[in-house]
CSV table of C-alpha atoms in Angstrom, one decimal:
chain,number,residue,atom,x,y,z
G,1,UNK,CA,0.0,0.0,0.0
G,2,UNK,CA,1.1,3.6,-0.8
G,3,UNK,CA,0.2,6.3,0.6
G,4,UNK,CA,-0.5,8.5,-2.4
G,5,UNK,CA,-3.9,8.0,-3.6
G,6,UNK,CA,-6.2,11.1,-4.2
G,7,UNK,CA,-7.6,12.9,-1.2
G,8,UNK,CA,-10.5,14.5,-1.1
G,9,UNK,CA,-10.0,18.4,-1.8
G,10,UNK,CA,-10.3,21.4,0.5
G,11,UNK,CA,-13.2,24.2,0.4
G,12,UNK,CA,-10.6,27.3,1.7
G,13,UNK,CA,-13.1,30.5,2.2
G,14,UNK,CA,-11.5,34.0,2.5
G,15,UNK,CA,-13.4,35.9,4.3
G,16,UNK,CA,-13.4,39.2,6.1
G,17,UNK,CA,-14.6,42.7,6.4
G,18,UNK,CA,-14.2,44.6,3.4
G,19,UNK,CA,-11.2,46.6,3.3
G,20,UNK,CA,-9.2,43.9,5.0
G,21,UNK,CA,-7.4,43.0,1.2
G,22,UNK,CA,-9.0,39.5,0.8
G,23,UNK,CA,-9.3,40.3,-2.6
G,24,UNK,CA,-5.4,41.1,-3.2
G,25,UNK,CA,-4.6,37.9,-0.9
G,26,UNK,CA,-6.9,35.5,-3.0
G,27,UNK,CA,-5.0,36.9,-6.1
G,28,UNK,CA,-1.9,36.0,-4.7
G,29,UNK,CA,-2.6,32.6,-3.2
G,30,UNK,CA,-4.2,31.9,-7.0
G,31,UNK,CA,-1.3,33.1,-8.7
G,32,UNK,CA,1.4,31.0,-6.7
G,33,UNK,CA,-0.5,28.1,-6.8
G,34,UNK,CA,-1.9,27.2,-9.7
G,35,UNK,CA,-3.2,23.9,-8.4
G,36,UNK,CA,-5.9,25.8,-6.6
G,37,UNK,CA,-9.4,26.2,-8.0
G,38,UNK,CA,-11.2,29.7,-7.9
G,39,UNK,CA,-14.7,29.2,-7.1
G,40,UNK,CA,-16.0,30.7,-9.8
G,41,UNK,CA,-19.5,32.7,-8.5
G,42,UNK,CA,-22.5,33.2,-10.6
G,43,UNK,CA,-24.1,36.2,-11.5
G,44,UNK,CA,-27.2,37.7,-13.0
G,45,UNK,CA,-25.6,41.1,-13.8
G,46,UNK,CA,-24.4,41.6,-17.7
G,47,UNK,CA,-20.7,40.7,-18.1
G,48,UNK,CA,-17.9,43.9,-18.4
G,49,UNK,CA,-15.7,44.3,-21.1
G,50,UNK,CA,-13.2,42.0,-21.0
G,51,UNK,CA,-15.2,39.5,-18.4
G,52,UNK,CA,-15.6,35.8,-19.6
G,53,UNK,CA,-18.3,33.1,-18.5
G,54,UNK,CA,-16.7,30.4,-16.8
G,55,UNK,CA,-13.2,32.3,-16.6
G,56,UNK,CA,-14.6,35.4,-14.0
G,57,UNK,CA,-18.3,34.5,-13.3
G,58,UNK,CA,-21.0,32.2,-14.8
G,59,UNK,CA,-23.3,34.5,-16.6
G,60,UNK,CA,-26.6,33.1,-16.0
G,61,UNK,CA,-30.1,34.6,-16.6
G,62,UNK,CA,-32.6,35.1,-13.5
G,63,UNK,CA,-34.8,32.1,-14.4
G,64,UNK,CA,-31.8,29.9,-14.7
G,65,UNK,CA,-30.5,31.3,-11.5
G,66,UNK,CA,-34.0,31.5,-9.7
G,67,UNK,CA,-33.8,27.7,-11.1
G,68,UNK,CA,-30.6,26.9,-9.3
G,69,UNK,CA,-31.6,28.7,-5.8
G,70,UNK,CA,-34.9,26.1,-6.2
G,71,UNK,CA,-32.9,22.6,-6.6
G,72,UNK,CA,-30.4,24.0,-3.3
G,73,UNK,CA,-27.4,24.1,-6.2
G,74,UNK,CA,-26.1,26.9,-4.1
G,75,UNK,CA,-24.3,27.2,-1.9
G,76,UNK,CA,-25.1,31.2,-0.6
G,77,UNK,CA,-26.7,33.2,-2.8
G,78,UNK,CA,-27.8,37.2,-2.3
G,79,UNK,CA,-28.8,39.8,-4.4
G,80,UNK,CA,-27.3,43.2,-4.9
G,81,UNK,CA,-28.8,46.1,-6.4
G,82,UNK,CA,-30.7,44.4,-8.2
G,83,UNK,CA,-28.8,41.6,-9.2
G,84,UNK,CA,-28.0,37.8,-8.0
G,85,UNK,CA,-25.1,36.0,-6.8
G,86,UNK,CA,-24.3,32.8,-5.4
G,87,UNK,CA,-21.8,30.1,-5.4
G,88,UNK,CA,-23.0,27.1,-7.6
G,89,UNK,CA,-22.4,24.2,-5.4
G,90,UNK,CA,-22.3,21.6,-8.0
G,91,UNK,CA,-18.5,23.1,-9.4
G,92,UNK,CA,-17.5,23.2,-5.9
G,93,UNK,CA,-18.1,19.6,-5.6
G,94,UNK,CA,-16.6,18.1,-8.5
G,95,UNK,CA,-13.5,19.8,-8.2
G,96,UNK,CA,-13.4,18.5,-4.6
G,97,UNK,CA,-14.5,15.2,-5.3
G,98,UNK,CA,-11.5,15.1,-8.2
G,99,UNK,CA,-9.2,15.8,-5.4
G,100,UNK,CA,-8.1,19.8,-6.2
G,101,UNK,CA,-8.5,22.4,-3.5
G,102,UNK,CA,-10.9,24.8,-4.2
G,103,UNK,CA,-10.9,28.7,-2.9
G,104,UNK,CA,-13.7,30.9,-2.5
G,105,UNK,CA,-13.4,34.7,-1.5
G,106,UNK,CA,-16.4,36.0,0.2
G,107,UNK,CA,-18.4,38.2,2.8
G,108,UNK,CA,-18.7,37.2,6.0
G,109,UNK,CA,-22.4,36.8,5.8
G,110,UNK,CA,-21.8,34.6,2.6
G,111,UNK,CA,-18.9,32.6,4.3
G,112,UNK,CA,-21.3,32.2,7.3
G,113,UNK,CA,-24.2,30.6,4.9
G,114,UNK,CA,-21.6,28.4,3.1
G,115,UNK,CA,-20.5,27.1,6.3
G,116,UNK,CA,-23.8,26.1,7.2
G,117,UNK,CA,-24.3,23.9,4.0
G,118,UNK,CA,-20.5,22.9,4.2
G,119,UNK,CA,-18.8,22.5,7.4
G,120,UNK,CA,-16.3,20.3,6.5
G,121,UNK,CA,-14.6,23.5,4.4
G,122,UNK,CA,-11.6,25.8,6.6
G,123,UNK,CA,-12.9,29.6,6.9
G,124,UNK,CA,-10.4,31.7,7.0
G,125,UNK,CA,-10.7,35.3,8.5
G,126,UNK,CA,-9.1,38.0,7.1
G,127,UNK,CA,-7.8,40.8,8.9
G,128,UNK,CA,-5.9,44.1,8.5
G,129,UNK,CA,-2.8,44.5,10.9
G,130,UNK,CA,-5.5,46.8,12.7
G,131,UNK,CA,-8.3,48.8,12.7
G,132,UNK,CA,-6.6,51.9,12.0
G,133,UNK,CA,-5.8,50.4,8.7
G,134,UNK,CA,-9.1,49.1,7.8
G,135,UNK,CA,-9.9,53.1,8.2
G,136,UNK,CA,-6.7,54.0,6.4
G,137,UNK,CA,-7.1,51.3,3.8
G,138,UNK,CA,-11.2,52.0,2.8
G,139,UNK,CA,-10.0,56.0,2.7
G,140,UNK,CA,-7.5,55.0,0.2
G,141,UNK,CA,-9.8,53.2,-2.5
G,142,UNK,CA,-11.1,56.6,-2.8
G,143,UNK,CA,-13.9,54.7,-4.2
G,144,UNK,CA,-16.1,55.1,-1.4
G,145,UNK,CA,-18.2,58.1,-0.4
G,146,UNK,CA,-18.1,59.2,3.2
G,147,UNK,CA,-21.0,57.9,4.0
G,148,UNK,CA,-20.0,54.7,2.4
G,149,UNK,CA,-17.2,54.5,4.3
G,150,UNK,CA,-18.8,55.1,7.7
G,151,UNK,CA,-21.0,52.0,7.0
G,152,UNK,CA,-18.2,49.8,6.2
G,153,UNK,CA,-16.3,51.2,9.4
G,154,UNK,CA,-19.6,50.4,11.1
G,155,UNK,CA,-19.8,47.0,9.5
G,156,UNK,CA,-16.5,46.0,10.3
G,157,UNK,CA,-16.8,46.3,13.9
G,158,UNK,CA,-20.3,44.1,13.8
G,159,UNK,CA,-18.4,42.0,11.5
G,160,UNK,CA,-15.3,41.4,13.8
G,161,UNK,CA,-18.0,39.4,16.5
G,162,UNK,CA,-18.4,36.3,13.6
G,163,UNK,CA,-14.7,35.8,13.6
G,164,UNK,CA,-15.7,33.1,16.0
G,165,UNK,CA,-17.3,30.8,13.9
G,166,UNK,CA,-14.1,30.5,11.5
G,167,UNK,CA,-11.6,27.8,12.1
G,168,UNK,CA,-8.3,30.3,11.0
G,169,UNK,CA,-7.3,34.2,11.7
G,170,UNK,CA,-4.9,35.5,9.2
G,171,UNK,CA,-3.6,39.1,9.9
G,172,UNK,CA,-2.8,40.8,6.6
G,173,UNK,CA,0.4,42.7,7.8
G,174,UNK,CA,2.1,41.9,4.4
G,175,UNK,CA,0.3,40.3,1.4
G,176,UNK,CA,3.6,37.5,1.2
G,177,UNK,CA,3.3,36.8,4.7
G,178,UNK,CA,-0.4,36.1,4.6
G,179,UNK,CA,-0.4,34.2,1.6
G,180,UNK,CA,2.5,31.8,3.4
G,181,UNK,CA,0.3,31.7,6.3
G,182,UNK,CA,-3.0,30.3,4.4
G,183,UNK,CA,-0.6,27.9,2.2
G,184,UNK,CA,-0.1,26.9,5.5
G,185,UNK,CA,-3.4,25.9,7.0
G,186,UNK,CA,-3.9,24.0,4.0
G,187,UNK,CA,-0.7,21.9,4.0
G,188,UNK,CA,-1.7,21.4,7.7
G,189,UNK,CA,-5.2,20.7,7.0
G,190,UNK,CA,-4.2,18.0,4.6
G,191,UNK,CA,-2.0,16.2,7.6
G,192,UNK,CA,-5.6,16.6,9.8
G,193,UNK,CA,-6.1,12.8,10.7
G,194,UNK,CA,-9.9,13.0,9.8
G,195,UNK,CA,-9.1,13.8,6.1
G,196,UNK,CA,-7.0,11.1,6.5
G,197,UNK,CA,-9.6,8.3,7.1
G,198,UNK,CA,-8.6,6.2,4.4
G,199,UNK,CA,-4.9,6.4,4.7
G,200,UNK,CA,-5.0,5.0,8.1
G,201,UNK,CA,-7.2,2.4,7.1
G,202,UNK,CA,-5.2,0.7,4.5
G,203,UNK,CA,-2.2,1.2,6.8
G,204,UNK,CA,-3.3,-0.3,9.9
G,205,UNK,CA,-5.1,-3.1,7.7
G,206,UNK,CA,-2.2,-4.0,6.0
G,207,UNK,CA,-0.2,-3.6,9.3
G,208,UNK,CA,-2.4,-6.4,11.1
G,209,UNK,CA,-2.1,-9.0,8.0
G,210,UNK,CA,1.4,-8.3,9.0
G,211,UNK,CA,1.2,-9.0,12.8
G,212,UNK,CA,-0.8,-12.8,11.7
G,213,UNK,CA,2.1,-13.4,9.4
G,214,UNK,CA,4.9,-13.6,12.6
A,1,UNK,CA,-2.9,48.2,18.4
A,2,UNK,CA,-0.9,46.5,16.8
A,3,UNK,CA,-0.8,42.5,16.4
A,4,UNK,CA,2.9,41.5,17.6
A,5,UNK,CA,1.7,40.9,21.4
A,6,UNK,CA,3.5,37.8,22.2
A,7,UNK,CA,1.5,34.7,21.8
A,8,UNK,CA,1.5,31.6,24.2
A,9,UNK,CA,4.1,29.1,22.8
A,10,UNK,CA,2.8,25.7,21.2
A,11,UNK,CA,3.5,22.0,22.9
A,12,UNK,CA,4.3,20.1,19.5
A,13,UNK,CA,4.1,16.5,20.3
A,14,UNK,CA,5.7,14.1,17.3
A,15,UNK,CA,4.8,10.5,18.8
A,16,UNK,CA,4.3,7.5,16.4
A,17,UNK,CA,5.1,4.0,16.2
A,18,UNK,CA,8.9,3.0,16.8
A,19,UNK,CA,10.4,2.8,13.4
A,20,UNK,CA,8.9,5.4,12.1
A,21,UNK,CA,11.6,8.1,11.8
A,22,UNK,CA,9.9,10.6,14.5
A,23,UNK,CA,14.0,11.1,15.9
A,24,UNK,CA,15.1,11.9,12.6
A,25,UNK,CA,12.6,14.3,12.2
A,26,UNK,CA,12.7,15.9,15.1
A,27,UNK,CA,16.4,16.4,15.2
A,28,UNK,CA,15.7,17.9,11.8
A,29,UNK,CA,13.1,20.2,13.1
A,30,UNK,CA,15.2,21.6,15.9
A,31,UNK,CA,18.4,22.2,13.5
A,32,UNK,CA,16.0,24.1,10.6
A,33,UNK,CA,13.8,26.0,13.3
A,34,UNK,CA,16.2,27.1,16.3
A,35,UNK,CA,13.4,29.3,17.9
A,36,UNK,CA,12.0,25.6,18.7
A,37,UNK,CA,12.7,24.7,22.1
A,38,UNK,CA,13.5,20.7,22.4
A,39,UNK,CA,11.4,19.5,26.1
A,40,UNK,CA,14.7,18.2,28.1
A,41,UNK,CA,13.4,14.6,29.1
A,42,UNK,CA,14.3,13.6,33.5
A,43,UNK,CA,15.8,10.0,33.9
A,44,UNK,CA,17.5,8.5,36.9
A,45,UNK,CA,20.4,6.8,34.5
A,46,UNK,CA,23.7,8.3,34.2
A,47,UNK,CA,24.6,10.3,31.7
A,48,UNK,CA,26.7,8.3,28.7
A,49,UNK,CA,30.0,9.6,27.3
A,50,UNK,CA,29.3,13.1,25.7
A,51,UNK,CA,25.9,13.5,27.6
A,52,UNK,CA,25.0,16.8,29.3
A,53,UNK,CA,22.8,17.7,32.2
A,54,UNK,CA,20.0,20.0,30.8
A,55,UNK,CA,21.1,19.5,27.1
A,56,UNK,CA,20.4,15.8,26.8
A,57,UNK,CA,18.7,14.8,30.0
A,58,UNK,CA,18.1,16.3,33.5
A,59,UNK,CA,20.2,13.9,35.1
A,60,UNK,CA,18.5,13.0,38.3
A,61,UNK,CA,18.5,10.9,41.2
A,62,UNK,CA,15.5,8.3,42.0
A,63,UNK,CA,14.6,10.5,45.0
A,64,UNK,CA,14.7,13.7,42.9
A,65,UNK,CA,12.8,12.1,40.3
A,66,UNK,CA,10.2,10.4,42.8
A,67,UNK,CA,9.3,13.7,44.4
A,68,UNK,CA,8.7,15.5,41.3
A,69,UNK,CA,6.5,12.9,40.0
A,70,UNK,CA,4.6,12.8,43.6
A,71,UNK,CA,3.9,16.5,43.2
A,72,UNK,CA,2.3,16.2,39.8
A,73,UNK,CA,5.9,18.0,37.8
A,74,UNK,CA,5.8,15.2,35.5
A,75,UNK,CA,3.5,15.9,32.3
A,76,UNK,CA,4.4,11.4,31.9
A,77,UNK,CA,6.4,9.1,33.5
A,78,UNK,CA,7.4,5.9,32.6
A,79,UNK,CA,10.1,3.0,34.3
A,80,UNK,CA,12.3,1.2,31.4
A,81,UNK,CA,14.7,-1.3,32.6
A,82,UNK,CA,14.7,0.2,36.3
A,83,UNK,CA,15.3,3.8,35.5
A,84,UNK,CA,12.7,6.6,35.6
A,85,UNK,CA,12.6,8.8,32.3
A,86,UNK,CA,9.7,11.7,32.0
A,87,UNK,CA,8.6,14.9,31.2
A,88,UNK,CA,9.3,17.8,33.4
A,89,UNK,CA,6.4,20.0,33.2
A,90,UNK,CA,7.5,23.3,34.9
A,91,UNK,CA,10.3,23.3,32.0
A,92,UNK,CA,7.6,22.9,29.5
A,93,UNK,CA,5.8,25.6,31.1
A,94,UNK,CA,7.6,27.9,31.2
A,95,UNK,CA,8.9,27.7,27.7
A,96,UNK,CA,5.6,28.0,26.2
A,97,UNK,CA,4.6,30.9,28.6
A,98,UNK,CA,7.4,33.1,27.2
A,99,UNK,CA,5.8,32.2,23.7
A,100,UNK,CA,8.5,29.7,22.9
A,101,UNK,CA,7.0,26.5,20.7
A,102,UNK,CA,8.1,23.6,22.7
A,103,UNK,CA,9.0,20.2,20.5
A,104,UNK,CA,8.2,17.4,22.6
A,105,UNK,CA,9.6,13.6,20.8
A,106,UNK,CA,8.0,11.0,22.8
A,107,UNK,CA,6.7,7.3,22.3
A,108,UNK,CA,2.3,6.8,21.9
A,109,UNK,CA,1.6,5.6,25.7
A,110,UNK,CA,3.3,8.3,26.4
A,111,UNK,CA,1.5,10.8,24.4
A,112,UNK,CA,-1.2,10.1,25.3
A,113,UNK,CA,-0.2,10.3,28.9
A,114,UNK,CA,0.6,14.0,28.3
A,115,UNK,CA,-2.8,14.8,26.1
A,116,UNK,CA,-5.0,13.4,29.4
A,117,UNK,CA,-2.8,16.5,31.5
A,118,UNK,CA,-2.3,18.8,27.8
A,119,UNK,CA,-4.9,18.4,25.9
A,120,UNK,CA,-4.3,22.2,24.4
A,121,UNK,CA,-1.1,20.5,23.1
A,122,UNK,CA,-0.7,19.8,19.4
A,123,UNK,CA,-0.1,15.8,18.5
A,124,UNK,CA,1.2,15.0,15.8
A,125,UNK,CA,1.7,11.0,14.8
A,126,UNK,CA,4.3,9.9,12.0
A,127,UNK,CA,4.0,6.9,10.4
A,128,UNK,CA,6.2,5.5,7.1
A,129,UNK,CA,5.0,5.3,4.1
A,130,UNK,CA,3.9,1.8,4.2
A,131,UNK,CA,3.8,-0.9,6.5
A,132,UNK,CA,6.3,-2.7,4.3
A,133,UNK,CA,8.4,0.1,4.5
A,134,UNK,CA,8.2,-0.2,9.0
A,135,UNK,CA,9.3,-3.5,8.5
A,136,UNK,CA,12.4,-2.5,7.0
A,137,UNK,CA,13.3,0.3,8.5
A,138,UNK,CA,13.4,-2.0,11.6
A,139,UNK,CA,15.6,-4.5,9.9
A,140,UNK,CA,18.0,-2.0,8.9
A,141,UNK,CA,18.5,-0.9,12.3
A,142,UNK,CA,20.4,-4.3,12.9
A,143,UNK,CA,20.0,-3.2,17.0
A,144,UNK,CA,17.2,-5.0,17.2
A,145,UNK,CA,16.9,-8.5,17.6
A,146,UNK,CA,14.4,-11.1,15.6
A,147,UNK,CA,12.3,-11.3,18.1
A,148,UNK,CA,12.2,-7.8,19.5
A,149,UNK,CA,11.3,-7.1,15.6
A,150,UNK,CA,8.0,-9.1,15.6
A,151,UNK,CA,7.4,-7.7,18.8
A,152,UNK,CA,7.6,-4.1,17.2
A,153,UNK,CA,5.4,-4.5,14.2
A,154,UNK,CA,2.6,-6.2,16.7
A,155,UNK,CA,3.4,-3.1,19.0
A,156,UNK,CA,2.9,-0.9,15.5
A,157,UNK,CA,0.0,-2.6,15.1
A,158,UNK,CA,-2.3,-2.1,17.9
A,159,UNK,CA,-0.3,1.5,18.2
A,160,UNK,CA,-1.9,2.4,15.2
A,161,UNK,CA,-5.0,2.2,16.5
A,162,UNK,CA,-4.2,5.7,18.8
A,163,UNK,CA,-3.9,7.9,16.1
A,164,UNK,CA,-7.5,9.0,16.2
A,165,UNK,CA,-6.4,10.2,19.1
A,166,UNK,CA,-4.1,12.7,17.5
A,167,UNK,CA,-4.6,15.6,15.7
A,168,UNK,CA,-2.2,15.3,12.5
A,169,UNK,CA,-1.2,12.0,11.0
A,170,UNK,CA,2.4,13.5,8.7
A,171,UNK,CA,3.7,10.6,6.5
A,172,UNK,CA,7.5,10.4,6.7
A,173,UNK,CA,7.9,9.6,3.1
A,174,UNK,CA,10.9,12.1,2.3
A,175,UNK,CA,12.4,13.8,5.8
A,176,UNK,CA,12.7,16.8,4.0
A,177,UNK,CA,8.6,17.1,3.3
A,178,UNK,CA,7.8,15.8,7.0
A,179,UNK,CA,9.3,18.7,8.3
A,180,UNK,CA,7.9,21.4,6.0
A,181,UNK,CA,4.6,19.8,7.0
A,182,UNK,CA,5.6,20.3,10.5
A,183,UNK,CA,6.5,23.0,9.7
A,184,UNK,CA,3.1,24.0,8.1
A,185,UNK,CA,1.3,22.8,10.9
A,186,UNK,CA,3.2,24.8,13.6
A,187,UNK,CA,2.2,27.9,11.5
A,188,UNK,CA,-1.6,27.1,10.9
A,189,UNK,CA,-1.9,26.6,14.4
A,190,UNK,CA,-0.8,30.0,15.4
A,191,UNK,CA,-3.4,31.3,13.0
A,192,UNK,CA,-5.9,29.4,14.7
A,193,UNK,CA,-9.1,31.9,16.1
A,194,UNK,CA,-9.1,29.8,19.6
A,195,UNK,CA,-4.9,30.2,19.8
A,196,UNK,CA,-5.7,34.6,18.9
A,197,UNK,CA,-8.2,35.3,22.0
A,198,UNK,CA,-6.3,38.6,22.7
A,199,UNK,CA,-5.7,40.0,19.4
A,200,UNK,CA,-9.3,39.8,18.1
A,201,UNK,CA,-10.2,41.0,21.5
A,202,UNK,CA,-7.8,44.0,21.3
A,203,UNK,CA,-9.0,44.5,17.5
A,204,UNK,CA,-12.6,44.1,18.6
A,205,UNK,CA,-12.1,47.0,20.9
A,206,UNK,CA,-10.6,49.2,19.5
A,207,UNK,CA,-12.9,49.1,16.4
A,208,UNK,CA,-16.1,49.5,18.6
A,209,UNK,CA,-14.4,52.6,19.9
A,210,UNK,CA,-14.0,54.1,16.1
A,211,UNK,CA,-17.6,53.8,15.6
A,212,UNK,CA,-18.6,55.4,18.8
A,213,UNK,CA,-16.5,58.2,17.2
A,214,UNK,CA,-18.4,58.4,14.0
């Protein structure tokens, strides 16, 4: 018996409040490991220049969304302005089930409705190296009105009180650092000896046809 | 606030069945990771040639050795061929109170001696990759004797049935990968939410305080 036969995969979820650079971090982790899945999210809302289906979102219409909502093929869904999202639960599977690691960046409400469907994933929460920066960081985008930016800041500190029900707490002092820290957690969720069920089995089975051969 | 408050150290516990390479590993741990601290072992033989009190051992005699045990400053205990060998726990303490990660190499009964007074302790159990592979590694030894060989594997055997009782199964296929998994797990745990009570606290705070102010 060897001990390299395929494991099942890993959901990772980033999560966080906004402003605490999950976004950046996710782009990183992707790009220096290219054996990670993106969980790609669906959408109702009509694709930007330069935005593929299957590659950035899957572009669905809101009857074949509404559709998918129906048969529980999501796992979170939510709409915004005017417009669905949701993270098909069938994709996530398969690429599981084919033994890749799969990672989803997403709010903490999302994350919190995943987690209910799947609680075998690893939620990962995503900090800044403090709360000065979160301040410092949502200024910056220069995207956001005042007012925008006083409901994030207020959003953040209701947000902070989930961090409870995620498994991992990265800080995001440096971008490198953080990435090293979630590659990580899944390296050492892969050693976890309940993902390793099967392993063990075959090992201590072969082991004990061992022991009656002395 | 800022996020370098010091952290409680780790107790690391790499336990497995004999055979296995877990002193190998370990000695490989300590040399690529010096801020590891190894957890000094107390036996009542004398020191060998070359040995050190408080490097290799805390050389001590069976009245020293009987008294700590009586007041509960062993974490384990064990007798092997009429001397005392265990684990000190006020040294262990200590260590992990100034936020040191403390490596701790120790065989499964007495693992799992440590986990009933430690549970917060990380265990980790290393196994070959195969069975086959056990066999041989034992064989190569050429210290042991036939029959203290077949008394290993049976010993692997029914030792392999603890390792539910661990946390992390790592497979010592290459040393090399054993240790970065280590490695990896020694970092993930520091991330984990339970193991960063003060910082979210401290994070929490100070952000409910910012929205007062808005």
């Amino acid at each position: 018996m060897r001990t390299n036969m395929t494991q099942q995969g890993i959901l990772i979820v980033l999560s966080g409040p906004s402003g605490a650079g999950k976004g950046t971090i996710c782009r990183e982790l992707l790009r220096s490991n290219p054996n990670l899945q993106y969980s790609i999210s669906a959408t109702t809302r009509q694709p930007r220049a330069g935005e593929a289906n299957g590659i950035n979102y899957w572009f669905l219409s809101k009857h074949e969304f509404e559709s998918m909502a129906e048969q529980n093929d999501l796992l979170e869904w939510a709409e915004v302005y005017g417009n669905y999202y949701g993270t098909p639960r069938r994709y996530v599977a398969e690429q599981l089930e084919s033994g890749k690691d799969v990672v989803l960046e997403i709010d903490i409400q999302g994350a919190m409705r995943v987690k209910e469907k799947f609680p075998e994933g690893v939620y990962i929460y995503i900090i800044p190296p403090s709360s000065d920066e979160l301040a410092e960081r949502i200024n910056k985008r220069g995207t956001d009105s005042p007012d925008s930016i006083k409901k994030r800041l207020g959003c953040a500190s209701e947000e902070l009180s989930c961090v409870y029900n995620y498994h991992y707490l990265v800080v995001n002092d440096k971008i490198a650092s953080a990435v090293r820290n979630i590659e990580a957690i899944i390296a050492a969720e892969k050693c976890k000896v309940q993902r390793n069920h099967n392993l063990i089995e075959n090992f201590f089975r072969h082991s004990c046809v061992r022991k009656e051969d002395l």
